Coordinates of C-alpha atoms in Angstrom, one line a residue:
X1 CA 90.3 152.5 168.8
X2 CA 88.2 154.6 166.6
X3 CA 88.7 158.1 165.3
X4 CA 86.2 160.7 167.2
X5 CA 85.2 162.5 163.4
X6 CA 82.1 164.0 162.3
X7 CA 80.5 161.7 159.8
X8 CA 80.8 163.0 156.4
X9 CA 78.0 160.9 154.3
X10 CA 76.7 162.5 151.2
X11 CA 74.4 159.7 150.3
X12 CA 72.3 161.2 153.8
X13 CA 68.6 162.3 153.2
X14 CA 67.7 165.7 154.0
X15 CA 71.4 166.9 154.4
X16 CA 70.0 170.9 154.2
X17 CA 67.0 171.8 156.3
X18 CA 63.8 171.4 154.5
X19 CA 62.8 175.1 154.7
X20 CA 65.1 177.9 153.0
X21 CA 64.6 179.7 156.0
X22 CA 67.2 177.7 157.5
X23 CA 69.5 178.1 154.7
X24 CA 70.6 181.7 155.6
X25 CA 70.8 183.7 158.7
X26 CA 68.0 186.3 159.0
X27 CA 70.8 188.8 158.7
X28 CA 72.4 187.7 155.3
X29 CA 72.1 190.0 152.4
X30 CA 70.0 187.3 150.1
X31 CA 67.2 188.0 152.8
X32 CA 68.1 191.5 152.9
X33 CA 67.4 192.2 148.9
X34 CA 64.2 189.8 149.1
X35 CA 62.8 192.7 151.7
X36 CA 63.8 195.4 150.0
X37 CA 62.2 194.2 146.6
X38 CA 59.0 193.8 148.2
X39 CA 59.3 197.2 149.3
X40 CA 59.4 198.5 145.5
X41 CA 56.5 198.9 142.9
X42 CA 56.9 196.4 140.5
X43 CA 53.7 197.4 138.2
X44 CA 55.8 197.9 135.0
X45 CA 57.2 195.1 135.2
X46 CA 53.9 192.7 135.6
X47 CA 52.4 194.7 132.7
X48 CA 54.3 192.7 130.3
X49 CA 52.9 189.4 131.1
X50 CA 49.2 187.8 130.4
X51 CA 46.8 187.9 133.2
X52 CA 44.2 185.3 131.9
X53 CA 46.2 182.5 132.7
X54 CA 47.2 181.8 129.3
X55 CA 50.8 180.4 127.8
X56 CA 53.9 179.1 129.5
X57 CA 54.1 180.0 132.8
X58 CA 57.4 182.1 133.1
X59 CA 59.3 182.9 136.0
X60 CA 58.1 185.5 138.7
X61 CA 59.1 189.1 137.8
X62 CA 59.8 189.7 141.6
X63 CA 62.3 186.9 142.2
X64 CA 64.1 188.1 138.3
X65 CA 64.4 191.7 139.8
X66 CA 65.7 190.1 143.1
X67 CA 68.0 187.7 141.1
X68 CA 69.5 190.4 139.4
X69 CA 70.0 193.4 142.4
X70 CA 71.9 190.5 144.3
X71 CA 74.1 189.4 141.5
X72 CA 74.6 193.2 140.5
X73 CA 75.7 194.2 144.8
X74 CA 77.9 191.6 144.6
X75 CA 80.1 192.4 141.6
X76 CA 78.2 189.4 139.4
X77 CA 76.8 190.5 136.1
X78 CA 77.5 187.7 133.7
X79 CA 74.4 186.2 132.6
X80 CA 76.5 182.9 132.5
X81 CA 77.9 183.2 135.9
X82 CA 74.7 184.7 137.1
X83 CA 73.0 181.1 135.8
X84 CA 75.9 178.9 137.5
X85 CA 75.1 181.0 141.0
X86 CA 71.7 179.5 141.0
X87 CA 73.0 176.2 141.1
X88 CA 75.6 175.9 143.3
X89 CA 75.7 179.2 145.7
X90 CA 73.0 178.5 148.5
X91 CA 72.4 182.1 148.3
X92 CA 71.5 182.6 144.6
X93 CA 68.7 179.8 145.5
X94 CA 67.4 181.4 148.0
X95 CA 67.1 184.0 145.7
X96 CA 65.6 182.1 143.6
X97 CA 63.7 179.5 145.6
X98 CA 65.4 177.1 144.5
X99 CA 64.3 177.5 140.9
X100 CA 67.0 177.7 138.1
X101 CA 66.3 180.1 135.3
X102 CA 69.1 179.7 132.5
X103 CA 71.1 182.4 131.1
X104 CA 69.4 183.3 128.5
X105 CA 66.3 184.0 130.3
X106 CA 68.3 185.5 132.3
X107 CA 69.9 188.2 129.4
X108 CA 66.5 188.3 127.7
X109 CA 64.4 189.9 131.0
X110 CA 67.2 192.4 131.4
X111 CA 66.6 193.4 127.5
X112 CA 63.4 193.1 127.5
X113 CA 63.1 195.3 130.8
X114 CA 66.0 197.9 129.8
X115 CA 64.0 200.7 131.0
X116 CA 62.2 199.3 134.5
X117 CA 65.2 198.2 135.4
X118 CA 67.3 201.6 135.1
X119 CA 64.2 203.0 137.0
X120 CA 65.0 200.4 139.9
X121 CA 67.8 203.0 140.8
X122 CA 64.7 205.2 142.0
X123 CA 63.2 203.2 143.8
X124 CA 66.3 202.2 145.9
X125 CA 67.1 205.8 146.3
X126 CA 63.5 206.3 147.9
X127 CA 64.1 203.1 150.4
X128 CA 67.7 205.2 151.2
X129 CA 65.6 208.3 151.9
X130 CA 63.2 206.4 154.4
X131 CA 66.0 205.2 156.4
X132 CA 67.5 208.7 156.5
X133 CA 70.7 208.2 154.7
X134 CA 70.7 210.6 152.3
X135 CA 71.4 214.5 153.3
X136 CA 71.9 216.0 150.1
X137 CA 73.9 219.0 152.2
X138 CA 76.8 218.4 150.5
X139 CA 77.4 216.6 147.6
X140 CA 80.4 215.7 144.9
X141 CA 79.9 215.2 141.2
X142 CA 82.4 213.1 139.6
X143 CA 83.0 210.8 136.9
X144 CA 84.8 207.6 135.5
X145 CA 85.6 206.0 132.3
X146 CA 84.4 202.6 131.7
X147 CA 85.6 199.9 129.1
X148 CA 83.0 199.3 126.8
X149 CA 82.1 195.6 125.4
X150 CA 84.2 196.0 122.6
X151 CA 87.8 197.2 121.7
X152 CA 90.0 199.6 120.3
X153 CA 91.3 197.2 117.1
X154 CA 87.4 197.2 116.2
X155 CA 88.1 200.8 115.0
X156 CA 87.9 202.3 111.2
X157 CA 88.5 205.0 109.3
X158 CA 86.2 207.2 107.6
X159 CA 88.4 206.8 104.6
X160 CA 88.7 202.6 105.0
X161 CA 84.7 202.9 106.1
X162 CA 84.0 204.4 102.5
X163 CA 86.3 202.3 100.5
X164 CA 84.5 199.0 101.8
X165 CA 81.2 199.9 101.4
X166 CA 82.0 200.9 97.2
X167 CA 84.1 197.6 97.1
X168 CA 81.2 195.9 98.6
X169 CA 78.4 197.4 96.7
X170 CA 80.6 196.9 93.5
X171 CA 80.0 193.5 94.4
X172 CA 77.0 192.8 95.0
X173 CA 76.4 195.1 91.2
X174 CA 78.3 192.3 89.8
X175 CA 76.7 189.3 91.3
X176 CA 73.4 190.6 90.6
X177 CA 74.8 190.7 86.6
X178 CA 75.7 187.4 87.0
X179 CA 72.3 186.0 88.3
X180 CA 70.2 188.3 85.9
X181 CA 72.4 186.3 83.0
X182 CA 71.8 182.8 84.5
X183 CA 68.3 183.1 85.8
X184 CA 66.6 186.1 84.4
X185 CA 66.1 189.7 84.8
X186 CA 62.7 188.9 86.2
X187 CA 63.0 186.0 87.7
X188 CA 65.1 185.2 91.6
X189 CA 67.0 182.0 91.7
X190 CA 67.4 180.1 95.1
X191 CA 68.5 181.3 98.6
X192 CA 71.5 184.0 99.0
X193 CA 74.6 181.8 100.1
X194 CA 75.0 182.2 104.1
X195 CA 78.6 184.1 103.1
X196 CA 76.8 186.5 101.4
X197 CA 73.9 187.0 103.6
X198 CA 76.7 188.0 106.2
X199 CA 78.2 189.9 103.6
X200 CA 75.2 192.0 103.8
X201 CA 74.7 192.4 107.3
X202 CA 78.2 193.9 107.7
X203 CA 77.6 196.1 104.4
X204 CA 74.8 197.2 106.7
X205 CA 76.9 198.1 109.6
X206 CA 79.3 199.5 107.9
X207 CA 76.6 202.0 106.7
X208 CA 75.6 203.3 109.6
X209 CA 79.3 203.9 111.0
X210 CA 79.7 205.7 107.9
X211 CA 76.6 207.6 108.3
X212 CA 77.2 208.2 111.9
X213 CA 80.4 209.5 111.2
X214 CA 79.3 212.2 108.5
X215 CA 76.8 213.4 111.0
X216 CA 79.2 213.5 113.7
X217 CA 81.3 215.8 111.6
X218 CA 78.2 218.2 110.6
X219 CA 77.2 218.4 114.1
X220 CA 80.7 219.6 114.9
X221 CA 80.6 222.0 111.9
X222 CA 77.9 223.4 112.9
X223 CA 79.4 224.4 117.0
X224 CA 82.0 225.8 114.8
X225 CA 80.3 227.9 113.0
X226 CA 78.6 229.1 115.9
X227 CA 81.7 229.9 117.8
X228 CA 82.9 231.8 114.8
X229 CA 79.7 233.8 114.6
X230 CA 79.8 234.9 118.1
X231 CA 83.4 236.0 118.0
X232 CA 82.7 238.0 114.9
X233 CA 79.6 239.8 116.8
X234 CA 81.9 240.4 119.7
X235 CA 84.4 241.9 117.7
X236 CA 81.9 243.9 115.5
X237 CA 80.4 245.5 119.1
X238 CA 83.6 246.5 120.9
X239 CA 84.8 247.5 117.8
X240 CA 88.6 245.4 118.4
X241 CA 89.9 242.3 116.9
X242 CA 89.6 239.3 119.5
X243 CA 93.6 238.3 120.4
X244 CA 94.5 234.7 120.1
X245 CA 94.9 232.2 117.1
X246 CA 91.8 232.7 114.0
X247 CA 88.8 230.0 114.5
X248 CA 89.7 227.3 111.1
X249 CA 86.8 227.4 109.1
X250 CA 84.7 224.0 109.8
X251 CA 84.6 221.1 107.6
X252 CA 81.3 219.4 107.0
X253 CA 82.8 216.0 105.6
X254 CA 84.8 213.5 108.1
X255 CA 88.6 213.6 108.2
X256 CA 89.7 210.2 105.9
X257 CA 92.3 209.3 108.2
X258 CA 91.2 210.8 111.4
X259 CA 87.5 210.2 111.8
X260 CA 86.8 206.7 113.7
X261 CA 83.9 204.7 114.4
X262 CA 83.5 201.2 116.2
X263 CA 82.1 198.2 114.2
X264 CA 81.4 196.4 117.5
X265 CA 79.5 199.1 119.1
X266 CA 78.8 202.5 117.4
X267 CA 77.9 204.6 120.5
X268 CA 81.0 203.8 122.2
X269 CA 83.7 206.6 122.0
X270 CA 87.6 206.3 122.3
X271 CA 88.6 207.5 126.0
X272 CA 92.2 208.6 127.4
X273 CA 92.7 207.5 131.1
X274 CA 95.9 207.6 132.9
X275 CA 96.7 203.8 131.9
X276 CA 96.2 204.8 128.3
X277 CA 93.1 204.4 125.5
X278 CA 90.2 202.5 126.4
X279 CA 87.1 202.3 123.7
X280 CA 84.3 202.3 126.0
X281 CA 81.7 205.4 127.7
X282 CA 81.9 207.5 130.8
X283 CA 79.9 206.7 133.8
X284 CA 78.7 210.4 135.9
X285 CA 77.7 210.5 139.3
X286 CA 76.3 212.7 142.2
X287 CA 77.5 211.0 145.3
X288 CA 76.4 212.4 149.1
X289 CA 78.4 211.8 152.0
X290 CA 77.5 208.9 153.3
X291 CA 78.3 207.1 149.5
X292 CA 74.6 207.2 148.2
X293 CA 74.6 207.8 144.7
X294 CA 71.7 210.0 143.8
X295 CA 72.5 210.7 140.0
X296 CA 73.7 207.8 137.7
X297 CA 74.5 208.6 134.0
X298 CA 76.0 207.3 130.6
X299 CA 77.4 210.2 128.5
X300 CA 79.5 209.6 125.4
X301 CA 81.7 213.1 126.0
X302 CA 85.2 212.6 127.1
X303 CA 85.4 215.6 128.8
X304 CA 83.0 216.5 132.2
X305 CA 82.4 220.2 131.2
X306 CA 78.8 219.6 129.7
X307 CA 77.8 217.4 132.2
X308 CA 77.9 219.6 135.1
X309 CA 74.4 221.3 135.1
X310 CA 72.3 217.8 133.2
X311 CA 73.4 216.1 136.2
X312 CA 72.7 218.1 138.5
X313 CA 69.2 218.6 136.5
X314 CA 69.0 214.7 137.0
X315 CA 69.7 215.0 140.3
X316 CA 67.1 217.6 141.5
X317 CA 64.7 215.2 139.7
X318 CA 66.0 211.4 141.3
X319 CA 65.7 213.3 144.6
X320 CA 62.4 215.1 143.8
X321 CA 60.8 211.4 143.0
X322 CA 62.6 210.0 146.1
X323 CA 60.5 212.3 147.9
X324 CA 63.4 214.5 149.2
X325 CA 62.0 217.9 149.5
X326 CA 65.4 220.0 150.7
X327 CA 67.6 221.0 148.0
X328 CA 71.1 220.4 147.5
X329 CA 73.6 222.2 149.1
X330 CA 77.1 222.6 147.8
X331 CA 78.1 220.9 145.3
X332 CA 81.9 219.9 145.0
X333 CA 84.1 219.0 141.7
X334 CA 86.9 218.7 140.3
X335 CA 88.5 221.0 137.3
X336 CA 87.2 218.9 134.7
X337 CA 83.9 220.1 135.3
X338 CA 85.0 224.4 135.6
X339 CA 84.8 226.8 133.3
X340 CA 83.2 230.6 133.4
X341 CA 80.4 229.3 131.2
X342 CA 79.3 226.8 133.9
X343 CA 80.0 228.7 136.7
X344 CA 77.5 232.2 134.9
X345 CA 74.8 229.7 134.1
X346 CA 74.2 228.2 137.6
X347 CA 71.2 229.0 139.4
X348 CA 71.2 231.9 141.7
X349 CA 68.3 229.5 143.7
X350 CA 70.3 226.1 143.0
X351 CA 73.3 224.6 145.2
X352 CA 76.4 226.6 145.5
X353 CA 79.6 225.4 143.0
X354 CA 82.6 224.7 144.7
X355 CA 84.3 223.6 141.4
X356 CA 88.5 222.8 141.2
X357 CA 89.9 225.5 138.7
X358 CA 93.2 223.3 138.5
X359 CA 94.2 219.6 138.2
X360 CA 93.6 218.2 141.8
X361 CA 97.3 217.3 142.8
X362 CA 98.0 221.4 141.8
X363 CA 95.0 222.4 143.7
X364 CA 95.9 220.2 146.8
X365 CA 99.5 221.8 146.8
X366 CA 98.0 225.4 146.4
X367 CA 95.9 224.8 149.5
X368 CA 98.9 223.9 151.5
X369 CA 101.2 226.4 150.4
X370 CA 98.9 229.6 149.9
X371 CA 97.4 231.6 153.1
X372 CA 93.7 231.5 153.5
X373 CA 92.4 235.0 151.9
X374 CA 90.9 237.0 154.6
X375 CA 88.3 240.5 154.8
X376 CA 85.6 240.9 152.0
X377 CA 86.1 240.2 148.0
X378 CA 88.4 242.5 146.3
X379 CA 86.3 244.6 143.7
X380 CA 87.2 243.4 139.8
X381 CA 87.6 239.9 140.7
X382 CA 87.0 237.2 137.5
X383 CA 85.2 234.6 138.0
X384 CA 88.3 232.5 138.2
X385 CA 89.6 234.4 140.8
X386 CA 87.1 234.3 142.9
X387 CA 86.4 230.9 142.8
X388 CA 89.8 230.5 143.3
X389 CA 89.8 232.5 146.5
X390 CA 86.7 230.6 147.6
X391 CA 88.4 227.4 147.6
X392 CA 91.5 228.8 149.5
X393 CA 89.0 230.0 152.1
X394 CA 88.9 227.4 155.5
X395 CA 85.5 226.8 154.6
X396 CA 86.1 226.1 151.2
X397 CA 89.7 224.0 152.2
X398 CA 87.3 221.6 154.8
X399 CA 84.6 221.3 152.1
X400 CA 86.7 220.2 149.5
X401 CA 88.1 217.7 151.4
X402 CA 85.3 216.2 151.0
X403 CA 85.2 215.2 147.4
X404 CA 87.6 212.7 147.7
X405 CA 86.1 211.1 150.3
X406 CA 83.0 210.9 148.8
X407 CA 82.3 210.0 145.3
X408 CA 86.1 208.7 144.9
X409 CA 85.6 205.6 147.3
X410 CA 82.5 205.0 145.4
X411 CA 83.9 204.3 142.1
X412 CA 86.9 202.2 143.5
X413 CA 84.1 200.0 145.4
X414 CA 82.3 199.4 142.3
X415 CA 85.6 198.7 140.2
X416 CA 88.0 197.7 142.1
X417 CA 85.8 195.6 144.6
X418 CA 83.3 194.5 142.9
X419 CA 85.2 194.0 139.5
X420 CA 82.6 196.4 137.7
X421 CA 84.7 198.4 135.8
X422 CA 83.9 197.4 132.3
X423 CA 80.5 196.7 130.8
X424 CA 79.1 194.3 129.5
X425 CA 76.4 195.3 127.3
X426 CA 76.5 197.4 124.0
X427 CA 74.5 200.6 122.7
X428 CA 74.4 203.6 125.1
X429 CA 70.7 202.8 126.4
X430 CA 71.6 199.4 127.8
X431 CA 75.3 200.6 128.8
X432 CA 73.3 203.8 130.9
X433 CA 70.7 200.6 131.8
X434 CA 73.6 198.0 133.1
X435 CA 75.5 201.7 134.7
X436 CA 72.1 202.4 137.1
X437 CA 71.4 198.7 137.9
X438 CA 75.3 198.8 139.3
X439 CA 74.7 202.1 141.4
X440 CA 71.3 200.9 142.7
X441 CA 73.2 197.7 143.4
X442 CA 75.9 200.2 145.2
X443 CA 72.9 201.9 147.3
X444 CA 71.6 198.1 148.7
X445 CA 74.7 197.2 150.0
X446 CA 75.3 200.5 152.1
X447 CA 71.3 200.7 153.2
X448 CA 72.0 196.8 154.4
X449 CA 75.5 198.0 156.2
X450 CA 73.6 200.6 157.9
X451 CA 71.2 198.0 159.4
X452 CA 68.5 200.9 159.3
X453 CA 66.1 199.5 156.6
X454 CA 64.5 196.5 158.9
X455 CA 64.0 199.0 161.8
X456 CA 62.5 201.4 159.1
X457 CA 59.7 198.6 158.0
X458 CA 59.4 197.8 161.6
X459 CA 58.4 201.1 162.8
X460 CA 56.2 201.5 159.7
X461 CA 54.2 198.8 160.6
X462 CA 53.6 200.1 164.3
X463 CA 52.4 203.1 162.6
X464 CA 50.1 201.6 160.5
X465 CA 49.3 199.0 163.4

């Protein structure tokens, strides 16, 4: 008596249907992304390549931008892995139509096309807008700190900075000496050793951290001398001395033992987070409520408090070239993004500020504890205060509520999820590049949740039926 098993014989012909079309449900993401390119203007991309036929043929732009928005939604950014996908994933060949480009050509389109492809967060943004997901209401402003491609131990003092590059120049003074005696003043013997061609490349580097370091310290001179000069003009009109501890006079040189820059990747700043130091940038975003990231930045700053009004700037304009013609809101965020300066500058026209004046577990508590103000705005109010009492108000109470549930959730799908919580390029235009793609990636997957972007192409073509 035989066993009643399905035959498992890998030598069969034509074990996969012959079309890709059969490879996926109509449904599955791969298709999803394939539509939703198509959808986008890839002109700046195709300007890069030879139209007279001419040269090796190279892969198609469209399917690269496809490959790369997949990997990116699902958490896969590794050129390497990304390269691996297209060989044994069914979906990645879909993707790719079967083709396999390597990893390299993989990491040289997305250097090459840095810039189109930050601008593909725009574009995704638009195709949210045309399916009606983004009400820009209300909206929260958050943002998180991200490892950089490099590490802490790659650090070095201005002082250790300054003493290698005399050491090394020293060096090369006295191997020049010994080549002028053995072949000449005049005259160049063979080839620099490879040792001492890498000697020179890291002399280099070690420049420009030095460099970058010394300007660093005038720029921050500079703020301080500003901040003294102001206080001085204040105290010269009321006529008082300002209370509180003297302004230090600024130093224009670097601090030896203080100042730090990062041999691995010079734009990359040192970051506290709960868990400790990281060496690595912070990621910004505006966020709506239903998740859609409508802002994407890279800022070097530690601290939110000059980011507030650039990215809301950014995101007027993102939302402007999405073709969104209401204007924001409220805007909600937390204390690391409050202070009187930000609050004075806003835009009478703009979106109101609902900002945290506290840490958020302190303002949480205070919103249980204290009674919601009632009757109109005491006269003589700071601007502390009455934020303050804004935020104890119902209104205020139910709207910040909100903040957590909105741009929170995203960051913990993108790097808890989707494992995208370090990145993997270096410099802060590719690091802002890589940071877009991610959040554009971010938008696909919640316009292919909602299940509105199919009916919004199918009622476009009745229209233009």
């Amino acid at each position: 008596m035989a066993y009643n098993f399905l035959e498992c014989n890998r030598d069969q012909m034509y074990l996969m249907p012959v079309s890709l079309r059969e490879w996926l449900p109509e449904d599955h993401l791969a298709w999803f992304i394939i539509d939703a390119v198509k959808e986008i203007d890839l002109t700046s991309f195709y300007r890069k390549y030879r139209n007279d036929g001419w040269g090796r043929a190279a892969y198609e732009p469209g399917m690269m931008v496809s490959l790369l928005l997949y990997a990116y939604s699902l958490g896969i950014r590794s050129s390497r892995q990304i390269e691996r996908a297209c060989v044994v994933n069914v979906d990645f060949r879909v993707i790719t139509a079967n083709q396999n480009p390597d990893y390299t050509t993989i990491c040289r389109f997305r250097k090459e096309n840095e810039e189109q492809l930050a601008e593909l967060f725009t574009a995704v943004l638009e195709l949210c807008v045309q399916a009606g997901l983004v009400n820009v209401g209300v909206v929260a402003l958050d943002g998180t700190k991200m490892k950089g491609n490099t590490s802490l131990a790659a650090n070095r003092t201005y002082a250790y900075l300054e003493k290698e590059v005399k050491q090394m120049l020293q060096e090369a003074k006295e191997k020049d000496a010994q080549e002028d005696a053995l072949y000449g003043k005049d005259r160049r013997g063979d080839e620099l050793p490879k040792e001492l061609a890498q000697r020179e490349n890291r002399l280099a580097k070690l420049k420009e951290a030095k460099a970058q370091l010394e300007q660093q310290a005038q720029e921050k001179a500079a703020l301080q001398e500003a901040k003294i000069e102001a206080r001085r003009q204040e105290e010269e009109a009321t006529g008082e001395k300002k209370r509180g501890r003297k302004l230090k006079e600024p130093g224009k040189t670097p601090e030896p033992k203080k100042a730090k820059a990062n041999l691995t990747d010079l734009d990359s700043r040192i970051m506290k987070t709960s868990q400790g130091c990281v060496q690595g940038y912070t990621a910004q975003a505006v966020v709506t409520k239903e998740q859609i990231s409508v802002a994407a930045e890279v800022t070097q700053e530690q601290n939110d408090v000059q980011q507030l009004h650039p990215m809301l700037e950014r995101a007027n304009e993102e939302l402007t070239a999405a073709g969104v013609t209401k204007k924001m809101g409220v805007v909600l965020a937390d204390a690391g993004y409050y202070s009187e300066k930000n609050v004075l500058a806003a835009d009478p026209s703009g979106p109101e500020l609902l900002l945290a004046t506290i840490k958020d577990h302190k303002e949480r508590q205070a919103m249980k504890d204290k009674v919601c103000p009632r009757g109109r705005i005491p006269t003589g109010m700071t601007v502390k205060e009455r934020m303050e009492r804004k935020l104890l108000t119902k209104r205020g109470k139910a709207l910040y509520k909100l903040r957590s549930q909105t741009v929170e959730p995203v960051f913990g799908q993108i790097k808890e999820c989707r494992g995208s919580g370090t990145f993997l390029r270096r410099g802060t235009s590719a690091v802002n590049s890589e940071w877009r793609l991610i959040c554009a990636g971010h938008n696909l997957l919640k316009l292919w949740r909602s299940g509105r972007f199919h009916l919004c192409i199918r009622q476009r073509e009745v229209c233009w039926a």
